[in-house]
Structures are given as structure tokens and as C-alpha cells.
Amino acid sequence: DAMVIQNPRYQVTQFGKPVTLSCSQTLNHNVMYWYQQKSSQAPKLLFHYYDKDFNNEADTPDNFQSRRPNTSFCFLDIRSPGLGDAAMYLCATSKSGGRDGELFFGEGSRLTVL
Amino acid sequence: GESVGLHLPTLSVQEGDNSIINCAYSNSASDYFIWYKQESGKGPQFIIDIRSNMDKRQGQRVTVLLNKTVKHLSLQIAATQPGDSAVYFCAENRGYSTLTFGKGTMLLVSP
């Protein structure tokens, strides 16, 4: 049974048209992450929430925002997608106090920008 | 101009062989490492981890070796199976499970 669910799995948008990707989890984990993974590259951390505390990576563009309205849900907003934002976006969760490094990933949302 | 995609290092093995995937890191203060497996079209999946106070850790068919002197770790997969075909990433935990992933190696297992 899927524990980290991402929607949509595939998203096509036009250059500059805002996009929202969603992530939900049934694990009740308090930490949620968004990673960006471009073709044939490693996942790159954009930001994470530790409970309600938002932690942005220093090199994450301002174009990327996130919301976490409750424990179960987290959203990634791309305000004005550019061609370079085409990628797989991975949501992950972890349990603080659990085994460090054991992130539970969703299947990803693949974004295409036309 | 024409864009050129990055190519992952690839390891091709025969079914039943042992596989060794390598990873180098640069931060000598790093103290916790994890190996992830990513199958095509899926998210990464935790395989095994190791802390810097160890130099070897074994799981089911997998072993991770850590050499702190040369800042190198490896993942050994015994009796490789077609289902092991995937991209393998080493990752460093920076704290609060914020991971920095290495470049990845594609493992191709042929019957």
C-alpha cells in the first residue's frame, strides 16, 4: 500500500503558468521533503518541513514555494515554471527519532514545461 | 544549441555475479551514509546505512564498506538478480535526515 502519495504523476504546463504538486502521507511522519531530480541526475533537496518549521535550501530558487497545512499534506508551488524546471519532483517523509537517513519516497511527479 | 544529457556511470553484470558499486565523498566530517536504490519511474528506496564508527555493515545480500582514510564507500550485492537492475545512489546525512545524494550508478543485470 502506498504510504507517500504524489499527485499528479505527470503534469504538463506552459512556460510561466503556475503549477502545484501535492504530496500526502499515511505514515504520520513529522518531517517532509521536496527533492528535484533532473534526468540522469541525483535528487537535489529543495526544502523540508520539520513539523511546521520550514527549512529552505540556500540555493533553492524563489520560484519554488511550499506549504504544509497539516501533518499529512505538503504542496510544492512553482510560481513561474521555466524550461529548466522540467524534472521529476520527489516528496519524501521521515520520522524524527527514527533511523536517520531512512526517507520514504513517493513515486514522484514528472513535470514537463512547454 | 544542442543540449547534451548527463550519462550515469553504468555497471553491467551477469545474473549470479557479485556487484560492487563505488562512491567517493569529500567531507571528512561526514559521519553517516546511506545507499538508495531507484528503479525506473519510481522514488528512491532505502537499502542500507552505515555510521562512521563502523567500516562494514551487512544486510540481506548487501554489504556496505566504509573507508574513512580515502573517503570511499562501496555497496556490494551478492548473487545479483535481474530485479537488482536500478540506479544506486550513495547519500550523506547532513542532519535531520537531510540527504545529499551522490551522482548515482546504473546497474544492469543480464540473465
Coordinates of C-alpha atoms in Angstrom, one line a residue:
Chain A
D1 CA 0.0 0.0 0.0
A2 CA 1.3 3.4 -1.0
M3 CA 2.4 5.4 2.1
V4 CA 3.6 8.6 0.3
I5 CA 1.3 9.6 -2.5
Q6 CA 2.1 12.2 -5.0
N7 CA -0.3 13.8 -7.4
P8 CA -0.4 14.3 -10.3
R9 CA 2.1 11.7 -11.5
Y10 CA 2.5 13.6 -14.7
Q11 CA 2.0 17.4 -15.2
V12 CA 2.4 19.4 -18.3
T13 CA 2.4 23.1 -18.1
Q14 CA 3.2 26.1 -20.2
F15 CA 6.1 28.3 -19.7
G16 CA 5.3 30.8 -16.9
K17 CA 2.0 29.1 -15.9
P18 CA 1.9 28.3 -12.1
V19 CA 1.9 24.7 -11.0
T20 CA 1.1 23.0 -7.7
L21 CA 2.2 19.4 -6.9
S22 CA 0.8 17.6 -3.9
C23 CA 2.0 15.0 -1.5
S24 CA 0.2 13.1 1.2
Q25 CA 1.4 10.6 3.7
T26 CA -0.2 8.0 5.8
L27 CA 2.9 7.4 8.0
N28 CA 2.3 10.3 10.4
H29 CA 5.9 11.3 9.9
N30 CA 6.8 14.7 11.2
V31 CA 9.4 15.6 8.5
M32 CA 8.5 16.1 4.9
Y33 CA 10.9 16.9 2.0
W34 CA 10.8 18.0 -1.6
Y35 CA 13.5 16.9 -3.9
Q36 CA 14.0 17.8 -7.6
Q37 CA 15.5 15.2 -9.9
K38 CA 16.5 16.0 -13.4
S39 CA 17.2 13.4 -16.0
S40 CA 20.2 11.1 -15.1
Q41 CA 21.0 13.2 -12.1
A42 CA 20.8 12.7 -8.3
P43 CA 17.8 14.1 -6.3
K44 CA 18.5 17.6 -5.1
L45 CA 16.9 18.8 -1.9
L46 CA 14.7 21.9 -2.3
F47 CA 13.4 22.3 1.2
H48 CA 11.9 20.4 4.1
Y49 CA 9.4 20.8 6.9
Y50 CA 10.2 19.7 10.4
D51 CA 6.7 19.7 11.8
K52 CA 5.6 23.2 10.9
D53 CA 9.1 24.6 10.6
F54 CA 10.1 25.4 7.0
N55 CA 13.7 24.9 6.1
N56 CA 14.8 26.2 2.7
E57 CA 18.0 25.2 1.0
A58 CA 20.2 28.1 0.3
D59 CA 20.3 27.5 -3.5
T60 CA 16.6 26.9 -4.0
P61 CA 15.2 29.5 -6.4
D62 CA 12.5 31.8 -5.1
N63 CA 10.3 30.5 -7.8
F64 CA 9.7 27.4 -5.6
Q65 CA 7.5 27.6 -2.6
S66 CA 6.0 25.1 -0.3
R67 CA 3.0 24.8 2.1
R68 CA 2.3 22.2 4.7
P69 CA -1.3 22.8 6.0
N70 CA -1.2 19.7 8.3
T71 CA 0.9 16.7 9.1
S72 CA -0.4 14.6 6.2
F73 CA -0.1 17.0 3.3
C74 CA 2.6 19.1 1.7
F75 CA 2.5 21.1 -1.5
L76 CA 5.1 22.3 -3.9
D77 CA 4.2 25.5 -5.8
I78 CA 6.2 26.6 -8.8
R79 CA 5.2 30.2 -9.5
S80 CA 6.5 30.7 -13.0
P81 CA 7.9 27.5 -14.4
G82 CA 10.8 27.8 -16.8
L83 CA 12.1 25.2 -19.2
G84 CA 14.9 24.4 -16.8
D85 CA 12.3 23.4 -14.1
A86 CA 11.3 20.3 -16.1
A87 CA 12.1 17.5 -13.8
M88 CA 10.8 14.7 -11.5
Y89 CA 9.7 16.2 -8.2
L90 CA 10.0 13.7 -5.3
C91 CA 8.3 14.0 -2.0
A92 CA 9.7 12.1 1.0
T93 CA 9.0 11.7 4.7
S94 CA 11.0 10.6 7.7
K95 CA 10.3 10.1 11.4
S96 CA 12.4 12.2 13.7
G97 CA 14.0 9.9 16.2
G98 CA 13.7 7.0 13.8
R99 CA 16.5 5.6 11.7
D100 CA 18.3 8.6 10.3
G101 CA 18.6 8.6 6.6
E102 CA 15.6 6.4 6.1
L103 CA 13.4 8.5 3.9
F104 CA 10.2 7.2 2.4
F105 CA 9.8 8.5 -1.1
G106 CA 6.7 8.8 -3.2
E107 CA 6.6 7.8 -6.9
G108 CA 7.3 11.3 -8.0
S109 CA 5.5 13.9 -10.2
R110 CA 7.1 14.4 -13.6
L111 CA 6.8 18.0 -14.8
T112 CA 7.0 18.9 -18.4
V113 CA 7.3 22.6 -19.4
L114 CA 6.3 23.6 -22.9
Chain B
G1 CA 22.4 25.0 -29.2
E2 CA 22.1 21.3 -28.7
S3 CA 21.9 20.1 -25.1
V4 CA 23.7 17.0 -24.0
G5 CA 22.3 15.0 -21.2
L6 CA 24.5 13.6 -18.4
H7 CA 25.3 9.9 -18.6
L8 CA 25.3 7.8 -15.5
P9 CA 28.2 5.5 -14.9
T10 CA 27.0 2.0 -15.7
L11 CA 27.9 -1.4 -14.3
S12 CA 26.8 -4.4 -16.4
V13 CA 26.9 -7.8 -14.8
Q14 CA 25.6 -11.3 -15.4
E15 CA 22.9 -12.7 -13.2
G16 CA 24.5 -14.5 -10.3
D17 CA 27.7 -12.4 -10.3
N18 CA 28.6 -10.2 -7.3
S19 CA 28.3 -6.4 -8.0
I20 CA 30.4 -3.7 -6.4
I21 CA 29.2 -0.1 -6.7
N22 CA 31.6 2.7 -5.5
C23 CA 31.1 6.1 -4.1
A24 CA 33.5 8.8 -3.0
Y25 CA 32.8 11.6 -0.7
S26 CA 34.7 14.8 0.1
N27 CA 33.7 15.9 3.6
S28 CA 35.9 14.2 6.1
A29 CA 33.5 15.2 8.9
S30 CA 30.7 13.2 7.3
D31 CA 29.6 10.5 9.8
Y32 CA 26.6 8.8 8.3
F33 CA 26.0 7.3 4.9
I34 CA 23.1 5.6 3.2
W35 CA 22.6 3.7 0.0
Y36 CA 19.4 4.1 -2.0
K37 CA 18.1 2.1 -5.0
Q38 CA 15.9 3.8 -7.6
E39 CA 14.1 1.7 -10.1
S40 CA 12.9 3.3 -13.3
G41 CA 9.9 5.6 -12.8
K42 CA 10.0 5.2 -9.0
G43 CA 11.2 7.1 -6.0
P44 CA 14.5 6.0 -4.3
Q45 CA 14.3 3.2 -1.7
F46 CA 16.4 2.8 1.3
I47 CA 18.8 -0.2 1.2
I48 CA 21.4 0.0 4.0
D49 CA 23.2 2.6 6.1
I50 CA 26.5 2.9 7.9
R51 CA 27.9 5.2 10.5
S52 CA 31.5 6.4 10.6
N53 CA 32.3 4.3 13.7
M54 CA 31.9 1.2 11.6
D55 CA 33.8 0.0 8.5
K56 CA 31.4 -2.7 7.4
R57 CA 27.8 -3.5 7.7
Q58 CA 25.8 -6.4 6.2
G59 CA 22.3 -6.8 5.2
Q60 CA 20.4 -9.3 3.2
R61 CA 22.6 -9.9 0.1
V62 CA 24.1 -6.5 0.5
T63 CA 27.3 -5.2 2.3
V64 CA 28.4 -1.7 2.7
L65 CA 32.1 -0.9 3.3
L66 CA 33.4 2.4 4.5
N67 CA 37.0 3.5 4.2
K68 CA 37.4 6.8 6.0
T69 CA 41.0 7.1 5.2
V70 CA 40.3 7.6 1.5
K71 CA 36.7 8.8 1.9
H72 CA 35.2 6.0 0.0
L73 CA 32.3 3.7 0.4
S74 CA 31.1 0.8 -1.6
L75 CA 27.9 -1.3 -1.9
Q76 CA 28.4 -5.0 -2.6
I77 CA 25.4 -7.0 -3.9
A78 CA 25.9 -10.8 -3.7
A79 CA 24.4 -13.1 -6.4
T80 CA 22.9 -10.2 -8.4
Q81 CA 19.5 -10.7 -9.8
P82 CA 17.6 -9.1 -12.7
G83 CA 15.4 -7.3 -10.1
D84 CA 18.5 -5.6 -8.8
S85 CA 18.7 -3.6 -12.0
A86 CA 18.3 0.1 -11.0
V87 CA 20.2 3.3 -10.3
Y88 CA 22.1 3.2 -7.0
F89 CA 22.9 6.4 -5.1
C90 CA 25.0 6.9 -2.0
A91 CA 23.9 9.7 0.2
E92 CA 25.3 11.6 3.1
N93 CA 23.1 12.7 6.0
R94 CA 23.7 16.3 6.9
G95 CA 21.4 16.1 9.9
Y96 CA 17.7 15.8 10.5
S97 CA 17.8 13.3 7.7
T98 CA 18.5 15.9 5.1
L99 CA 20.4 13.9 2.5
T100 CA 22.9 15.0 -0.1
F101 CA 22.9 12.4 -2.9
G102 CA 25.9 11.3 -4.9
K103 CA 25.8 11.0 -8.7
G104 CA 24.5 7.5 -9.0
T105 CA 25.5 4.3 -10.8
M106 CA 23.2 2.4 -13.1
L107 CA 23.4 -1.4 -12.5
L108 CA 22.3 -3.5 -15.5
V109 CA 21.8 -7.2 -14.8
S110 CA 21.5 -9.5 -17.7
P111 CA 20.1 -13.1 -17.5

